[in-house]
Each structure stands twice: as C-alpha cells, then as structure tokens.
Amino acid sequence: MDIRTTGGPATAEEMAAVDGLLGQPEPADHRVVHGGHTTRSHRHLLLPVLHAIQDRAGWVSRGALEYACRRLSIPPAEAYGVVSFYARFALQPRAALALHVCDDIACMVAGATPVDGAIRVPCLGLCDRAPAALVERAGADYEARQLAPFDPTGDWLNETPTHQQPQRPQSKLLRRIGLVDPDSIDSYRQNGGFAALERARSMGPQAVIREVTEARLLGRGGAAFPTGRKWQSVADAPVRPHYLVCNADESEPGTFKDRVLMENDPFALVEGMAIAAFATGCDKAFVYVRAEYPLARQRLENAIAQAREHGLLDFEIEVRRGAGAYICGEETALFNSIEGKRGEPRNKPPFPVQVGLFGKPTLPNNVETLVNVLDIVLEGGGAFASTGTKESTGTRLFCVSGQVLHPGLFEVPMGTPLRELIELAGGLRPGRTMAAVLLGGAELRGHSRHRGDARVGRRHRLRRHR
Ligand SMILES: Cc1cc2nc3c(=O)[nH]c(=O)nc-3n(C[C@H](O)[C@H](O)[C@H](O)COP(=O)(O)O)c2cc1C
Ligand code: FES
C-alpha cells in the first residue's frame, strides 16, 4: 500500500521513535500483501506510536505521521483524524521544553497566574497542591514532571518533587499510604499485600463474585453501577477472550483520588486487578492512565513488573497512556482510544460486558472500585456492607480543595455530612467565609458529571465563566 500525506519525509529521530516501539521494519517484500487481520491487529498501537513521536520530537509532523501510517498500514486520513482528536499531540512545531500550567478552578482559587509561553491546560489532578503545572522535555531521554505547588518565579526547571501524602491510619483504602514504599513489593507484602489475592484464589471465582455482590459495592467511577452484577455478567459471557480495563483517566476538574492511590499504593491496584481478572476470567488487562499522571504510570509499570517477577500474575497487564481527552473517561470512548481510534463514545446497547474492547466481553472498573475489592475479599462482603448507608456501602474517597486549611484526600463512610468533610480538611482558611461549595464536576468547561469531590471557594471565583 502506498500511503502518502503532503508532509516531507520523517526525520531520523522520528523514525527511531516509531521503530523503538514497533521494532525495525522488515525488508520490503512486494510479493506479500498485508491487509485484513494483520492490518487490524496493529491498529491499537497507533496511540502508543503517536506518544513515542510526541515524546521524542515534541510534536507530530506530517512526515512522522506518514511513517507511522506506513508502518501500521493505516490510511493517513484516518490517522490524521485520530491525532487531531487528542489535545496532547501537537501538530505544529513546538519547543522541546513544554510547560503546561493549570488554569482550572482550584488553581485559580490558589492564585495561579498566566506564564509567558506556557500552555494553559485544564485540571492536572493536583488540586490539593494547587497551583499546579506539568513540565515535559522532549527527546531521546523524554521526561515529564508534575510541579505542585508551582511557583513560576522559582527554579521549577530543576525542582525535585518532595510531596508525600500524609498517612491516615484510621482509614481503610488509604491505610498503606505513607507507610509502604510504593516502589517495593517487599514493603507491600510486609504490610499485608497480596493476602487478598491469595485468599481469592483459595475461595474460587464464584465465591469472590458472591462476596463482591453481598458487599453491594457500587462503582466509584461516576455511574455507581453495582460491581458484583457487572462481574457476574462478564464471568458468564461465553465469548472469549475477556478483557479487564481499569479506568484511570480521572480528568474531572477537582478530582485526584485515583492519582493518590496509584502514586502511593500501586501494588494495591495491581492486586485488585488480579482478583477481578481471576473472578471474571479475564485473559488480559489494560490500565488507561491519563497522560498528565507520569508518576502514577511509572509506579504502576514498576509494580506490575515486580508482581510478575514474583510469579503473582498469570495474565498480562498493559499500561496505556491517555492523550488529553476528557471524554476518554467514558468507558466506550476509552475502548476506542485503546483500539487506536478517536475517543468517541459508542452507542449502548450492546453493553461492554457483552461487546466491549475489541468487540469482546469487557469489565471496565475504576481504580478506587478495584482497590475496595481487597477488603471485601479479606473481611467478607457482609462486613463491608455494614459501613456507609443502606443504598451506598463502604467508605468513599473525597477530594477537597480550595479555601480549606488542609486540602487533600479524605476517606469517610458514605452518608457523612459535607460539614464534617470540610472540618476534616481543617475548615476554612483564616479570614475566609463560606460562600459556596462546588460538588462534583465543575461547569466551567461544560462538564456536568457528579464525582466525589468538593471545592470550596470565594463566590466570584466560582462564578467565573469562559
Ligand atoms: C464523560 C464521562 C467521563 C467519565 N470519566 C471517568 C473517569 O475519569 N474515571 C472513571 O473511572 N469513570 C469515568 N466515567 C464512568 C465510566 O464510563 C464507567 O462508568 C466507569 O469507569 C465504570 O467503572 P466503575 O463501575 O468501577 O465505576 C466517565 C463517564 C462519562 C460519561
Ligand atoms: S490541578 Fe489545577 S484545578 Fe486541579
């Protein structure tokens, strides 16, 4: 297939980026025609390839796109439709050093100011340490660093992040945070890690699903769907393979709970995924982590590798990087994104449990949902259901930011009054009076979903429209 765009040839750097991911191209053999299944089987690599180009060159030139299309046998017009859909990919030349400064609500409340030459971006999921920024340096040794709190007048280029989430021993989901070394499987095991997986394996898949159903756990990703019911549907689906997709796209302004879990307790998510895959017969799993979470991604990749080395995983887990599209948090848009397509939601039905990723039965679950499963397996579903309210069991992670004394992540039983949550965050900052509390998704950018987050601010800030 002769595939051409109007761009010049790819540079050696761009080709190296693509070949680094796909391997060296085979010598051309014009007697062999690749198409059909071979072509489709590569399509899902389009986003990883685009990331590789963007990381290496700082933008995606027409030449680089053309080369990627040739290597993946994708028509350029289609690939252009994909690359132009995602905010992360720059289609015009850009400096190797890119500073992304958050201008969303918590950062505005914290006094974020415009910076010359910086790219203004929506919430970076660092609202507890606002104002926030993300710096990327393109090249063979690509690097991305979160900067929060971000001081544009300081030496941010050489800043080393030092923030650590404070330990909260009374909590459940957060109990290992600040206690375990997120880079060490030994540390995780010394703190009870992988006991739930062992127990799940001794119980058997059906008994695990029974406990999750008895726990009446509702999904923590926003739609509050009963987790046990979803797991049972996937387990019962006759078509193979089954896929598990962990949704770590967390892009709702003001929300950072999944980041805190992944950065500080990544093995817990790996363990939760292993239990979910075991119970529902998933052969392969993906974790789709938003592009703006480089540390979470790195820690998860390390946790997966260590768990595999220790023989704890009998299925494959692949970490996929989002590309700056809020809508990809919606599960079917996320599937399209993994498949190398524009992140556009699909019609339902069919539902993902029957026809999901790559058209196969799929279990999509949020990070927090999966981490809850550890305690359900260890304590039993009945014990889990004794916390929270009748309709909504267990504890819940709430992200509190804005004009409170101690912004952060708080775990409280469902049903806790908002006042208590604000008090947990230290109450209002001195000299402030309560004007408004913004719950769930901020409307500033037209998002209107409800999630477990609260922002406390001054009225004129909250009313700001763009
Ligand atoms: C616009 C939109 C954005 C969403 N963003 C997320 C997200 O960032 N993370 C998430 O887990 N679920 C998100 N969801 C919900 C998912 O579609 C899905 O319900 C969820 O991942 C299922 O997991 P759960 O059952 O564990 O909650 C979003 C839904 C919509 C409509
Ligand atoms: S990081 Fe700026 S609003 Fe969330």
Coordinates of C-alpha atoms and ligand atoms in Angstrom, one line a residue:
M1 CA 0.0 0.0 0.0
D2 CA 1.5 3.4 -0.9
I3 CA 0.5 5.8 1.8
R4 CA 1.3 9.5 1.4
T5 CA 0.4 12.8 3.1
T6 CA 1.6 16.2 2.0
G7 CA 4.5 16.3 4.5
G8 CA 8.2 15.8 3.9
P9 CA 9.9 12.6 5.0
A10 CA 10.2 11.7 8.6
T11 CA 13.4 12.7 10.3
A12 CA 15.8 10.0 11.6
E13 CA 14.7 10.9 15.2
E14 CA 11.1 10.4 14.3
M15 CA 11.7 7.1 12.6
A16 CA 13.8 6.0 15.6
A17 CA 10.9 6.8 17.9
V18 CA 8.5 4.7 15.8
D19 CA 10.9 1.8 15.3
G20 CA 11.8 1.9 19.0
L21 CA 8.2 0.9 19.7
L22 CA 7.5 -1.3 16.7
G23 CA 10.9 -2.9 16.1
Q24 CA 12.9 -2.5 12.9
P25 CA 10.9 -2.7 9.7
E26 CA 11.2 -5.9 7.8
P27 CA 12.8 -5.6 4.3
A28 CA 10.1 -4.8 1.8
D29 CA 8.7 -7.8 0.1
H30 CA 6.4 -6.7 -2.7
R31 CA 5.1 -10.3 -3.2
V32 CA 3.4 -10.2 0.2
V33 CA 0.2 -8.1 0.6
H34 CA -0.6 -7.3 4.2
G35 CA -4.2 -6.5 4.9
G36 CA -7.2 -7.8 6.7
H37 CA -6.4 -9.3 10.1
T38 CA -2.7 -8.3 10.1
T39 CA -3.6 -4.6 9.4
R40 CA -6.3 -4.6 12.1
S41 CA -4.1 -6.3 14.6
H42 CA -1.6 -3.3 14.5
R43 CA -4.2 -0.6 14.7
H44 CA -4.3 -0.5 18.5
L45 CA -0.6 0.6 18.5
L46 CA -1.4 3.9 16.9
L47 CA -1.7 5.9 20.1
P48 CA 1.5 4.4 21.7
V49 CA 3.3 5.2 18.4
L50 CA 2.0 8.8 18.4
H51 CA 3.1 9.2 22.0
A52 CA 6.6 7.9 21.1
I53 CA 6.8 10.5 18.3
Q54 CA 5.5 13.3 20.6
D55 CA 7.9 12.4 23.4
R56 CA 10.9 12.3 21.1
A57 CA 10.2 15.3 18.8
G58 CA 7.9 17.4 20.9
W59 CA 5.3 17.4 18.1
V60 CA 3.9 15.1 15.4
S61 CA 5.0 16.2 12.0
R62 CA 3.2 15.2 8.8
G63 CA 6.3 13.2 7.8
A64 CA 6.3 11.3 11.2
L65 CA 2.6 10.6 10.8
E66 CA 3.2 9.3 7.3
Y67 CA 5.9 7.0 8.5
A68 CA 3.7 5.7 11.4
C69 CA 0.9 5.1 8.9
R70 CA 3.2 3.1 6.6
R71 CA 4.5 1.0 9.5
L72 CA 1.0 0.3 10.8
S73 CA -0.8 0.2 7.5
I74 CA -3.3 2.9 8.5
P75 CA -4.7 5.3 5.9
P76 CA -3.2 8.8 6.7
A77 CA -6.6 10.5 6.6
E78 CA -7.8 8.2 9.3
A79 CA -4.6 8.6 11.4
Y80 CA -4.9 12.4 11.0
G81 CA -8.5 12.2 12.4
V82 CA -7.1 10.4 15.4
V83 CA -4.0 12.6 16.0
S84 CA -6.1 15.8 15.7
F85 CA -8.6 14.5 18.2
Y86 CA -6.3 14.3 21.2
A87 CA -5.0 17.5 22.9
R88 CA -1.7 16.0 23.8
F89 CA -0.4 15.7 20.2
A90 CA 0.9 19.0 18.8
L91 CA 0.5 19.3 15.0
Q92 CA 2.7 22.3 14.8
P93 CA 6.4 22.6 15.8
R94 CA 6.8 23.2 19.5
A95 CA 9.9 23.8 21.7
A96 CA 11.3 20.6 23.3
L97 CA 10.6 22.1 26.7
A98 CA 6.8 22.5 27.2
L99 CA 5.3 24.0 30.4
H100 CA 1.6 23.2 30.9
V101 CA 0.0 25.4 33.5
C102 CA -3.3 24.6 35.0
D103 CA -5.9 27.3 34.9
D104 CA -8.8 25.4 36.3
I105 CA -10.8 26.2 39.3
A106 CA -8.7 25.1 42.3
C107 CA -5.6 26.6 40.8
M108 CA -7.3 29.9 40.1
V109 CA -8.5 30.0 43.7
A110 CA -4.9 29.3 44.8
G111 CA -3.8 32.3 42.8
A112 CA -2.4 30.7 39.6
T113 CA -1.1 33.4 37.2
P114 CA -0.5 33.2 33.4
V115 CA 3.1 32.4 32.4
D116 CA 4.5 33.6 29.1
G117 CA 5.0 30.8 26.6
A118 CA 3.2 28.3 28.8
I119 CA 0.3 26.1 27.6
R120 CA -2.9 26.7 29.6
V121 CA -4.5 23.4 30.4
P122 CA -7.5 22.1 32.4
C123 CA -7.2 20.4 35.8
L124 CA -4.0 18.4 36.2
G125 CA -5.4 16.4 39.1
L126 CA -3.0 18.1 41.6
C127 CA -5.7 20.4 43.1
D128 CA -4.6 19.5 46.7
R129 CA -1.3 21.2 45.9
A130 CA -2.5 23.9 43.7
P131 CA -1.4 25.9 41.8
A132 CA -0.1 23.1 39.5
A133 CA 1.9 22.7 36.4
L134 CA 3.4 19.9 34.3
V135 CA 6.7 20.2 32.5
E136 CA 7.8 18.0 29.6
R137 CA 11.1 17.8 28.0
A138 CA 11.0 16.0 24.6
G139 CA 14.0 14.0 23.4
A140 CA 15.5 10.5 23.5
D141 CA 15.5 10.9 27.3
Y142 CA 12.0 12.3 27.4
E143 CA 10.9 13.4 30.9
A144 CA 7.7 14.7 32.4
R145 CA 7.4 16.1 35.9
Q146 CA 4.5 17.4 37.9
L147 CA 5.1 20.7 39.6
A148 CA 2.9 21.5 42.6
P149 CA 2.7 23.9 44.2
F150 CA 4.1 25.6 41.1
D151 CA 6.0 28.9 41.6
P152 CA 6.7 30.5 38.2
T153 CA 9.3 32.7 39.8
G154 CA 11.2 29.8 41.4
D155 CA 13.7 27.3 40.0
W156 CA 11.0 25.0 38.7
L157 CA 13.1 23.5 36.0
N158 CA 15.4 21.9 38.5
E159 CA 12.8 21.2 41.2
T160 CA 12.6 17.7 42.6
P161 CA 9.2 16.7 43.8
T162 CA 9.2 16.0 47.5
H163 CA 5.5 15.9 48.4
Q164 CA 4.3 12.8 50.2
Q165 CA 0.7 12.1 51.1
P166 CA 0.3 12.1 54.9
Q167 CA -0.5 8.8 56.5
R168 CA -4.1 8.3 57.7
P169 CA -4.0 5.2 59.8
Q170 CA -7.7 5.2 60.7
S171 CA -8.7 4.9 57.1
K172 CA -9.1 1.7 55.0
L173 CA -8.4 2.4 51.4
L174 CA -5.7 4.9 52.3
R175 CA -4.2 3.0 55.2
R176 CA -0.9 1.9 53.5
I177 CA -0.3 5.4 52.1
G178 CA 2.8 7.0 53.6
L179 CA 3.5 3.6 55.2
V180 CA 4.6 1.4 52.3
D181 CA 7.3 2.2 49.9
P182 CA 5.4 2.4 46.6
D183 CA 8.4 1.1 44.6
S184 CA 8.9 -2.1 46.7
I185 CA 6.8 -5.3 46.6
D186 CA 8.6 -6.5 49.8
S187 CA 7.3 -3.4 51.6
Y188 CA 3.8 -4.0 50.3
R189 CA 3.9 -7.6 51.3
Q190 CA 5.2 -6.8 54.8
N191 CA 2.1 -4.7 55.2
G192 CA -0.3 -7.4 54.3
G193 CA 0.0 -7.1 50.5
F194 CA -1.2 -9.9 48.3
A195 CA -3.1 -11.7 51.1
A196 CA -6.4 -10.8 49.4
L197 CA -5.3 -12.3 46.1
E198 CA -4.2 -15.5 47.9
R199 CA -7.5 -15.7 49.7
A200 CA -9.4 -15.0 46.5
R201 CA -7.6 -17.9 44.7
S202 CA -8.4 -20.2 47.6
M203 CA -12.1 -19.2 47.5
G204 CA -12.6 -19.6 43.8
P205 CA -14.0 -17.2 41.2
Q206 CA -17.7 -17.7 42.0
A207 CA -17.3 -17.2 45.8
V208 CA -15.3 -13.9 45.1
I209 CA -18.2 -12.6 43.0
R210 CA -20.6 -13.6 45.7
E211 CA -18.7 -11.5 48.3
V212 CA -18.5 -8.5 46.0
T213 CA -22.2 -8.8 45.3
E214 CA -23.0 -9.1 49.0
A215 CA -20.8 -6.1 49.7
R216 CA -23.2 -4.1 47.5
L217 CA -20.2 -2.2 46.2
L218 CA -21.1 0.5 43.7
G219 CA -18.6 1.6 41.0
R220 CA -16.6 4.6 42.1
G221 CA -16.1 5.9 38.6
G222 CA -19.2 8.0 38.5
A223 CA -22.1 5.8 37.2
A224 CA -22.4 3.9 40.5
F225 CA -23.2 0.6 38.8
P226 CA -23.3 -2.5 41.1
T227 CA -19.9 -4.1 40.8
G228 CA -21.0 -7.6 41.6
R229 CA -23.6 -7.6 38.9
K230 CA -21.1 -6.4 36.3
W231 CA -18.5 -9.0 37.4
Q232 CA -21.1 -11.8 37.1
S233 CA -22.1 -10.7 33.6
V234 CA -18.5 -10.8 32.4
A235 CA -17.9 -14.2 34.1
D236 CA -20.9 -15.6 32.4
A237 CA -20.1 -14.3 28.9
P238 CA -19.4 -17.2 26.6
V239 CA -17.3 -15.3 24.1
R240 CA -13.6 -15.3 24.6
P241 CA -11.2 -13.6 25.4
H242 CA -12.5 -11.4 28.3
Y243 CA -10.8 -8.1 28.9
L244 CA -10.4 -6.1 32.1
V245 CA -10.0 -2.4 31.7
C246 CA -9.0 -0.3 34.7
N247 CA -10.2 3.3 34.2
A248 CA -7.6 5.6 35.5
D249 CA -8.4 8.5 33.2
E250 CA -9.5 10.7 36.1
S251 CA -9.9 14.1 34.4
E252 CA -12.8 15.6 36.2
P253 CA -11.7 19.0 37.5
G254 CA -11.0 18.8 41.2
T255 CA -10.6 15.0 41.2
F256 CA -7.3 13.4 42.2
K257 CA -8.2 10.3 44.3
D258 CA -7.1 7.7 41.7
R259 CA -3.8 9.5 41.3
V260 CA -3.1 9.4 45.1
L261 CA -3.9 5.7 45.1
M262 CA -1.8 4.9 42.1
E263 CA 1.2 7.0 43.1
N264 CA 1.3 5.9 46.7
D265 CA -0.1 2.3 46.7
P266 CA 0.3 1.0 43.2
F267 CA 0.5 -2.7 44.3
A268 CA -3.0 -2.5 45.8
L269 CA -4.4 -1.7 42.3
V270 CA -2.4 -4.5 40.7
E271 CA -3.7 -6.8 43.4
G272 CA -7.3 -5.6 42.9
M273 CA -7.0 -6.1 39.1
A274 CA -5.6 -9.6 39.7
I275 CA -8.6 -10.5 41.8
A276 CA -11.0 -9.0 39.3
A277 CA -9.4 -10.9 36.4
F278 CA -9.4 -14.2 38.3
A279 CA -13.1 -13.8 39.3
T280 CA -14.3 -12.9 35.8
G281 CA -11.9 -15.0 33.7
C282 CA -10.2 -12.0 32.0
D283 CA -7.2 -13.0 29.9
K284 CA -5.7 -9.6 29.5
A285 CA -6.0 -6.3 31.3
F286 CA -5.3 -2.6 30.4
V287 CA -4.9 0.3 32.8
Y288 CA -5.7 3.5 31.0
V289 CA -3.9 6.3 32.9
R290 CA -4.4 9.9 31.9
A291 CA -1.4 11.4 30.2
E292 CA -0.9 14.0 32.9
Y293 CA 0.0 11.4 35.6
P294 CA 3.6 10.4 34.7
L295 CA 4.5 9.3 38.2
A296 CA 1.4 7.1 38.6
R297 CA 2.2 5.5 35.3
Q298 CA 5.8 4.8 36.2
R299 CA 4.9 3.4 39.6
L300 CA 2.2 1.2 38.2
E301 CA 4.6 -0.2 35.5
N302 CA 7.1 -0.9 38.2
A303 CA 4.5 -2.6 40.4
I304 CA 3.3 -4.8 37.5
A305 CA 6.8 -5.8 36.6
Q306 CA 7.7 -6.7 40.2
A307 CA 4.4 -8.7 40.7
R308 CA 5.2 -10.6 37.5
E309 CA 8.7 -11.3 38.6
H310 CA 7.4 -12.7 41.9
G311 CA 5.0 -15.0 39.9
L312 CA 1.9 -13.3 41.2
L313 CA 0.3 -12.5 37.9
D314 CA -0.9 -15.2 35.5
F315 CA -2.4 -12.7 33.0
E316 CA -1.0 -9.7 31.1
I317 CA -1.5 -6.1 32.3
E318 CA -0.6 -3.3 29.9
V319 CA -0.5 0.3 30.9
R320 CA -1.9 2.6 28.3
R321 CA -1.5 6.4 28.3
G322 CA -4.4 8.7 27.7
A323 CA -3.8 11.7 25.4
G324 CA -5.5 14.6 26.9
A325 CA -9.2 13.9 26.1
Y326 CA -11.6 14.2 29.0
I327 CA -14.2 12.2 27.2
C328 CA -12.0 9.1 27.2
G329 CA -13.0 8.6 30.8
E330 CA -16.3 7.4 29.4
E331 CA -15.8 3.6 29.1
T332 CA -16.7 3.1 25.5
A333 CA -14.7 6.2 24.4
L334 CA -11.8 4.7 26.3
F335 CA -12.2 1.4 24.4
N336 CA -12.0 3.3 21.2
S337 CA -8.9 5.0 22.4
I338 CA -7.1 1.8 23.3
E339 CA -8.1 0.5 19.8
G340 CA -6.3 3.4 18.2
K341 CA -9.3 5.4 17.3
R342 CA -10.8 8.8 18.1
G343 CA -12.1 8.7 21.7
E344 CA -15.8 8.9 20.7
P345 CA -18.4 7.1 22.9
R346 CA -20.3 4.2 21.3
N347 CA -24.0 3.6 21.4
K348 CA -25.3 1.3 24.2
P349 CA -26.5 -1.4 24.0
P350 CA -24.6 -3.5 23.3
F351 CA -23.0 -3.1 26.8
P352 CA -19.3 -3.6 27.4
V353 CA -19.9 -6.8 29.4
Q354 CA -21.0 -8.4 26.1
V355 CA -19.3 -6.3 23.4
G356 CA -16.6 -4.1 24.7
L357 CA -12.9 -3.7 24.0
F358 CA -12.0 -5.3 20.6
G359 CA -15.7 -6.4 20.4
K360 CA -15.2 -8.8 23.3
P361 CA -16.7 -9.1 26.8
T362 CA -15.1 -6.4 28.9
L363 CA -15.0 -5.5 32.6
P364 CA -14.4 -1.7 33.0
N365 CA -13.8 -0.7 36.6
N366 CA -12.5 2.4 38.2
V367 CA -9.2 2.4 40.3
E368 CA -11.0 3.1 43.6
T369 CA -13.6 0.4 42.9
L370 CA -10.8 -2.2 42.4
V371 CA -8.9 -1.2 45.5
N372 CA -12.1 -1.7 47.5
V373 CA -12.2 -5.3 46.5
L374 CA -9.2 -6.2 48.7
D375 CA -11.1 -5.5 51.9
I376 CA -14.2 -7.2 50.6
V377 CA -12.2 -10.4 50.0
L378 CA -10.4 -10.2 53.3
E379 CA -13.3 -9.2 55.5
G380 CA -16.2 -10.6 53.6
G381 CA -19.0 -8.7 51.8
G382 CA -21.2 -8.5 54.8
A383 CA -18.7 -6.7 56.9
F384 CA -18.0 -4.3 54.1
A385 CA -21.8 -3.6 53.7
S386 CA -22.0 -2.7 57.4
T387 CA -20.3 0.7 56.7
G388 CA -21.8 3.5 54.8
T389 CA -25.5 3.7 54.1
K390 CA -28.0 1.0 53.0
E391 CA -28.0 2.2 49.4
S392 CA -24.3 3.0 49.2
T393 CA -22.0 0.9 51.2
G394 CA -18.4 1.3 52.3
T395 CA -16.2 4.3 52.6
R396 CA -15.5 6.8 49.9
L397 CA -12.6 9.0 48.8
F398 CA -13.4 12.7 48.7
C399 CA -11.0 15.2 47.1
V400 CA -11.3 18.5 48.9
S401 CA -9.5 21.6 47.6
G402 CA -9.9 25.3 47.5
Q403 CA -10.1 27.6 50.5
V404 CA -9.7 25.0 53.2
L405 CA -6.8 24.8 55.6
H406 CA -5.6 21.3 54.6
P407 CA -6.7 20.4 51.1
G408 CA -6.3 16.7 50.4
L409 CA -7.9 13.3 50.0
F410 CA -10.2 12.1 52.8
E411 CA -11.8 8.8 53.3
V412 CA -15.2 8.8 55.1
P413 CA -18.2 6.5 55.2
M414 CA -20.8 7.2 52.6
G415 CA -23.5 9.4 54.2
T416 CA -21.0 11.7 56.0
P417 CA -22.3 15.3 56.0
L418 CA -20.4 17.8 54.0
R419 CA -19.7 19.9 57.1
E420 CA -17.7 17.1 58.6
L421 CA -15.7 16.7 55.5
I422 CA -14.8 20.4 55.4
E423 CA -13.9 20.1 59.1
L424 CA -11.6 17.2 58.3
A425 CA -9.9 19.4 55.8
G426 CA -9.2 21.8 58.7
G427 CA -12.2 24.1 58.0
L428 CA -12.0 27.3 56.1
R429 CA -8.7 29.3 55.9
P430 CA -8.4 32.1 58.4
G431 CA -10.2 35.2 57.2
R432 CA -12.5 33.4 54.8
T433 CA -16.2 33.0 55.0
M434 CA -18.1 30.3 53.2
A435 CA -19.7 31.5 50.0
A436 CA -20.1 28.3 48.0
V437 CA -19.2 24.7 47.8
L438 CA -18.9 23.2 44.4
L439 CA -19.7 19.5 44.4
G440 CA -18.7 17.2 41.6
G441 CA -17.7 18.3 38.1
A442 CA -17.1 21.9 37.6
E443 CA -19.3 23.5 35.0
L444 CA -16.5 25.9 33.8
R445 CA -15.7 23.7 30.8
G446 CA -19.2 22.3 30.3
H447 CA -18.6 19.1 32.3
S448 CA -21.6 18.2 34.4
R449 CA -20.9 14.8 35.9
H450 CA -21.1 14.1 39.6
R451 CA -18.0 12.7 41.3
G452 CA -16.8 12.6 44.9
D453 CA -15.1 15.9 45.0
A454 CA -15.8 19.2 46.6
R455 CA -14.2 22.6 46.1
V456 CA -14.6 25.4 48.5
G457 CA -14.1 28.9 47.2
R458 CA -14.9 32.5 47.0
R459 CA -18.1 33.4 45.2
H460 CA -16.5 35.5 42.4
R461 CA -14.1 32.7 41.6
L462 CA -16.7 30.1 41.3
R463 CA -18.8 32.2 39.0
R464 CA -16.1 32.8 36.6
H465 CA -17.0 31.7 33.1
R466 CA -15.0 31.3 30.0
Ligands
LIG1 C1 -18.0 11.9 30.3 C2 -17.6 10.8 31.2 C3 -16.4 10.8 31.8 C4 -16.1 9.7 32.7 N1 -14.8 9.7 33.3 C5 -14.5 8.7 34.1 C6 -13.2 8.7 34.7 O1 -12.4 9.5 34.5 N2 -12.9 7.6 35.5 C7 -13.8 6.6 35.7 O2 -13.5 5.6 36.4 N3 -15.0 6.6 35.2 C8 -15.4 7.6 34.4 N4 -16.6 7.6 33.8 C9 -17.5 6.5 34.0 C10 -17.2 5.3 33.1 O3 -17.9 5.4 31.9 C11 -17.6 3.9 33.8 O4 -18.9 4.0 34.2 C12 -16.7 3.5 34.9 O5 -15.3 3.6 34.5 C13 -17.0 2.1 35.3 O6 -16.3 1.7 36.5 P1 -16.9 1.5 37.9 O7 -18.1 0.7 37.7 O8 -15.9 0.9 38.7 O9 -17.3 2.9 38.4 C14 -17.0 8.7 32.9 C15 -18.2 8.7 32.3 C16 -18.6 9.8 31.5 C17 -19.9 9.8 30.8
FES2 S1 -4.8 20.9 39.3 FE1 -5.5 22.8 38.9 S2 -7.6 22.7 39.3 FE2 -6.9 20.7 39.6

